[in-house]
Amino acid sequence: GRQHQTLETPSDWPDLVAEVKHRAGNRCQAKRHHRDCNGVGTQCDHVIQGDDHSLDNLQWLSEPCHRQKTARDRARRRQRHV
């Protein structure tokens, strides 16, 4: 299926990332923080994976929280494709 499509980021992606970072006050916005999270966000993440690059679907995460969420998203996708 389409689970391994490469995500095309829009031409204004750097502006979106800057807005998400500013809106978060540079804080990690994860709902459940990884134990290694220091509370500081460093990466822009799609709340729901796909090509919705709207600000409503973007959040600012620390690297440990982003890694944890990516792993959870992958596991969830695997369960659906069984």
Coordinates of N, CA, C and O in Angstrom, one line a residue:
G1 N 0.8 -1.2 0.0 CA 0.0 0.0 0.0 C 0.8 1.3 0.0 O 2.0 1.3 -0.5
R2 N 0.2 2.3 0.5 CA 0.8 3.6 0.5 C 1.6 4.0 1.8 O 1.8 5.1 2.0
Q3 N 1.9 3.0 2.6 CA 2.5 3.3 3.9 C 3.9 3.9 3.8 O 4.3 4.5 4.8
H4 N 4.6 3.7 2.7 CA 6.0 4.2 2.7 C 6.2 5.3 1.7 O 7.2 5.5 1.1
Q5 N 5.1 6.1 1.5 CA 5.3 7.2 0.6 C 6.2 8.3 1.2 O 6.2 8.4 2.4
T6 N 7.0 9.0 0.4 CA 7.8 10.0 0.9 C 6.9 11.3 1.0 O 6.1 11.6 0.1
L7 N 7.0 11.9 2.1 CA 6.2 13.1 2.4 C 6.8 14.3 1.7 O 8.0 14.7 2.0
E8 N 6.1 14.9 0.8 CA 6.6 16.1 0.2 C 6.2 17.3 1.1 O 5.1 17.5 1.5
T9 N 7.2 18.1 1.5 CA 6.9 19.2 2.3 C 6.7 20.4 1.4 O 7.3 20.6 0.4
P10 N 5.7 21.3 1.8 CA 5.4 22.4 1.0 C 6.6 23.4 1.0 O 7.5 23.4 1.8
S11 N 6.5 24.3 0.0 CA 7.6 25.3 -0.2 C 7.8 26.2 1.0 O 8.9 26.7 1.3
D12 N 6.7 26.4 1.7 CA 6.8 27.3 2.9 C 7.1 26.5 4.2 O 6.9 27.0 5.3
W13 N 7.6 25.3 4.1 CA 7.8 24.5 5.2 C 8.7 25.1 6.3 O 8.4 25.1 7.5
P14 N 9.8 25.8 5.9 CA 10.6 26.5 6.9 C 9.8 27.5 7.7 O 10.0 27.7 8.9
D15 N 8.9 28.2 7.1 CA 8.1 29.2 7.8 C 7.1 28.5 8.7 O 6.9 29.0 9.8
L16 N 6.6 27.4 8.3 CA 5.6 26.6 9.1 C 6.4 26.1 10.4 O 5.9 26.2 11.5
V17 N 7.6 25.6 10.2 CA 8.4 25.0 11.3 C 8.7 26.2 12.3 O 8.5 26.0 13.5
A18 N 9.1 27.3 11.8 CA 9.3 28.5 12.6 C 8.1 28.9 13.4 O 8.2 29.2 14.6
E19 N 6.9 28.9 12.8 CA 5.7 29.2 13.5 C 5.3 28.2 14.5 O 4.9 28.6 15.7
V20 N 5.5 26.9 14.2 CA 5.2 25.9 15.2 C 6.1 26.0 16.4 O 5.7 25.9 17.6
K21 N 7.4 26.2 16.2 CA 8.4 26.4 17.3 C 8.0 27.6 18.1 O 8.0 27.5 19.3
H22 N 7.7 28.7 17.5 CA 7.4 30.0 18.2 C 6.1 29.8 19.0 O 6.0 30.1 20.2
R23 N 5.1 29.1 18.4 CA 3.8 28.9 19.1 C 4.0 28.0 20.3 O 3.3 28.2 21.3
A24 N 4.9 27.1 20.2 CA 5.2 26.2 21.4 C 6.1 26.8 22.4 O 6.3 26.2 23.5
G25 N 6.6 28.0 22.1 CA 7.5 28.6 23.1 C 8.8 27.7 23.2 O 9.4 27.7 24.3
N26 N 9.1 27.0 22.2 CA 10.2 26.0 22.2 C 10.1 24.9 23.2 O 11.0 24.2 23.4
R27 N 8.9 24.7 23.7 CA 8.7 23.6 24.7 C 8.2 22.4 23.9 O 7.4 22.5 23.0
C28 N 8.5 21.2 24.4 CA 8.0 19.9 23.9 C 6.5 19.8 24.2 O 6.1 20.0 25.3
Q29 N 5.7 19.6 23.1 CA 4.3 19.5 23.2 C 3.7 18.1 23.3 O 2.5 17.9 23.1
A30 N 4.5 17.1 23.5 CA 4.1 15.7 23.5 C 3.0 15.6 24.6 O 3.1 16.1 25.7
K31 N 2.0 14.7 24.3 CA 0.9 14.4 25.3 C 1.5 13.5 26.4 O 1.2 13.7 27.6
R32 N 2.3 12.6 26.0 CA 3.0 11.7 27.0 C 4.5 11.9 26.7 O 5.0 11.5 25.7
H33 N 5.2 12.4 27.7 CA 6.7 12.7 27.5 C 7.5 11.4 27.7 O 7.2 10.6 28.6
H34 N 8.5 11.2 26.9 CA 9.5 10.2 27.1 C 10.3 10.5 28.3 O 10.5 11.7 28.6
R35 N 10.8 9.5 29.0 CA 11.5 9.8 30.3 C 12.8 10.5 30.0 O 13.3 11.2 30.9
D36 N 13.3 10.5 28.8 CA 14.5 11.3 28.5 C 14.2 12.7 28.0 O 15.2 13.4 27.7
C37 N 12.9 13.0 27.9 CA 12.6 14.4 27.5 C 13.0 15.4 28.5 O 12.7 15.3 29.7
N38 N 13.7 16.5 28.1 CA 14.0 17.5 29.0 C 13.1 18.7 28.9 O 13.4 19.8 29.5
G39 N 12.0 18.6 28.2 CA 11.0 19.6 28.1 C 11.2 20.6 27.0 O 10.4 21.5 26.7
V40 N 12.4 20.5 26.3 CA 12.7 21.4 25.2 C 12.5 20.8 23.9 O 13.0 19.7 23.6
G41 N 11.6 21.4 23.1 CA 11.4 20.9 21.7 C 12.5 21.2 20.8 O 13.1 22.3 20.9
T42 N 12.7 20.3 19.8 CA 13.7 20.6 18.8 C 13.2 20.2 17.4 O 13.9 20.5 16.4
Q43 N 12.1 19.5 17.3 CA 11.7 19.0 16.0 C 10.2 19.2 15.7 O 9.4 19.1 16.6
C44 N 9.9 19.5 14.5 CA 8.5 19.6 14.1 C 7.9 18.3 13.6 O 8.6 17.5 12.9
D45 N 6.7 18.0 14.2 CA 6.1 16.7 13.9 C 4.7 16.8 13.4 O 4.0 17.7 13.8
H46 N 4.3 15.9 12.5 CA 2.9 15.8 12.1 C 2.1 15.0 13.2 O 2.5 13.9 13.4
V47 N 1.1 15.6 13.8 CA 0.3 14.9 14.8 C -0.3 13.7 14.1 O -0.2 12.6 14.7
I48 N -0.9 13.8 13.0 CA -1.4 12.7 12.2 C -0.6 12.6 10.9 O -0.5 13.6 10.1
Q49 N 0.2 11.5 10.8 CA 1.1 11.3 9.6 C 0.3 11.5 8.3 O -0.8 11.1 8.2
G50 N 0.9 12.1 7.3 CA 0.3 12.2 6.0 C 0.7 13.6 5.5 O 1.8 14.1 5.8
D51 N -0.1 14.1 4.6 CA 0.3 15.3 3.9 C -0.5 16.5 4.3 O -0.6 17.5 3.6
D52 N -1.1 16.5 5.6 CA -1.7 17.6 6.1 C -0.7 18.5 6.9 O -0.2 18.1 8.0
H53 N -0.2 19.5 6.2 CA 0.8 20.4 6.8 C 0.3 21.6 7.4 O 1.0 22.6 7.6
S54 N -1.0 21.6 7.8 CA -1.6 22.7 8.4 C -1.1 22.9 9.9 O -0.6 21.9 10.5
L55 N -1.1 24.1 10.4 CA -0.6 24.3 11.7 C -1.4 23.5 12.8 O -0.8 23.1 13.8
D56 N -2.6 23.2 12.5 CA -3.4 22.4 13.4 C -2.9 21.0 13.5 O -3.1 20.3 14.5
N57 N -2.1 20.5 12.5 CA -1.6 19.1 12.5 C -0.1 19.1 12.8 O 0.5 18.1 12.6
L58 N 0.4 20.2 13.2 CA 1.9 20.2 13.5 C 2.1 20.5 15.0 O 1.4 21.3 15.6
Q59 N 3.1 19.9 15.5 CA 3.5 20.1 16.9 C 5.0 20.1 17.1 O 5.7 19.6 16.2
W60 N 5.5 20.6 18.2 CA 6.9 20.8 18.4 C 7.3 19.8 19.5 O 6.7 19.7 20.6
L61 N 8.2 18.9 19.2 CA 8.6 17.8 20.1 C 10.1 17.8 20.4 O 10.9 18.2 19.5
S62 N 10.4 17.2 21.5 CA 11.8 16.9 21.8 C 12.2 15.7 21.0 O 11.4 14.9 20.5
E63 N 13.5 15.5 20.8 CA 14.0 14.3 20.0 C 13.5 13.0 20.6 O 13.0 12.1 19.9
P64 N 13.6 12.8 21.9 CA 13.2 11.5 22.5 C 11.6 11.3 22.3 O 11.2 10.2 22.0
C65 N 10.9 12.3 22.5 CA 9.4 12.2 22.3 C 9.0 12.0 20.9 O 8.1 11.2 20.6
H66 N 9.7 12.6 20.0 CA 9.5 12.4 18.5 C 9.8 11.0 18.1 O 9.0 10.3 17.4
R67 N 10.9 10.4 18.6 CA 11.3 9.0 18.4 C 10.2 8.1 18.9 O 9.8 7.1 18.2
Q68 N 9.8 8.3 20.1 CA 8.8 7.5 20.7 C 7.5 7.5 19.9 O 6.8 6.5 19.7
K69 N 7.0 8.7 19.5 CA 5.8 8.8 18.8 C 5.9 8.1 17.4 O 5.0 7.5 17.0
T70 N 7.0 8.3 16.7 CA 7.2 7.6 15.4 C 7.1 6.1 15.6 O 6.5 5.5 14.8
A71 N 7.8 5.6 16.7 CA 7.7 4.1 16.9 C 6.3 3.7 17.2 O 5.8 2.7 16.7
R72 N 5.5 4.5 18.0 CA 4.1 4.2 18.2 C 3.3 4.2 17.0 O 2.4 3.3 16.7
D73 N 3.5 5.2 16.1 CA 2.8 5.3 14.9 C 3.0 4.1 14.0 O 2.1 3.6 13.4
R74 N 4.3 3.7 13.9 CA 4.7 2.5 13.1 C 4.0 1.3 13.6 O 3.5 0.5 12.8
A75 N 4.0 1.1 14.9 CA 3.4 -0.1 15.5 C 1.9 -0.1 15.2 O 1.3 -1.1 14.9
R76 N 1.2 1.1 15.3 CA -0.2 1.2 15.1 C -0.5 0.8 13.6 O -1.5 0.1 13.3
R77 N 0.4 1.3 12.7 CA 0.2 1.0 11.3 C 0.3 -0.5 11.0 O -0.5 -1.1 10.3
R78 N 1.3 -1.1 11.7 CA 1.5 -2.6 11.5 C 0.3 -3.3 12.0 O -0.1 -4.3 11.3
Q79 N -0.3 -3.0 13.1 CA -1.5 -3.6 13.6 C -2.6 -3.6 12.6 O -3.4 -4.5 12.4
R80 N -2.8 -2.4 12.0 CA -3.9 -2.2 11.0 C -3.7 -3.0 9.7 O -4.7 -3.4 9.1
H81 N -2.4 -3.4 9.4 CA -2.2 -4.1 8.1 C -2.1 -5.6 8.3 O -1.6 -6.3 7.4
V82 N -2.5 -6.1 9.5 CA -2.4 -7.5 9.7 C -3.6 -8.2 9.1 O -4.7 -7.7 9.1

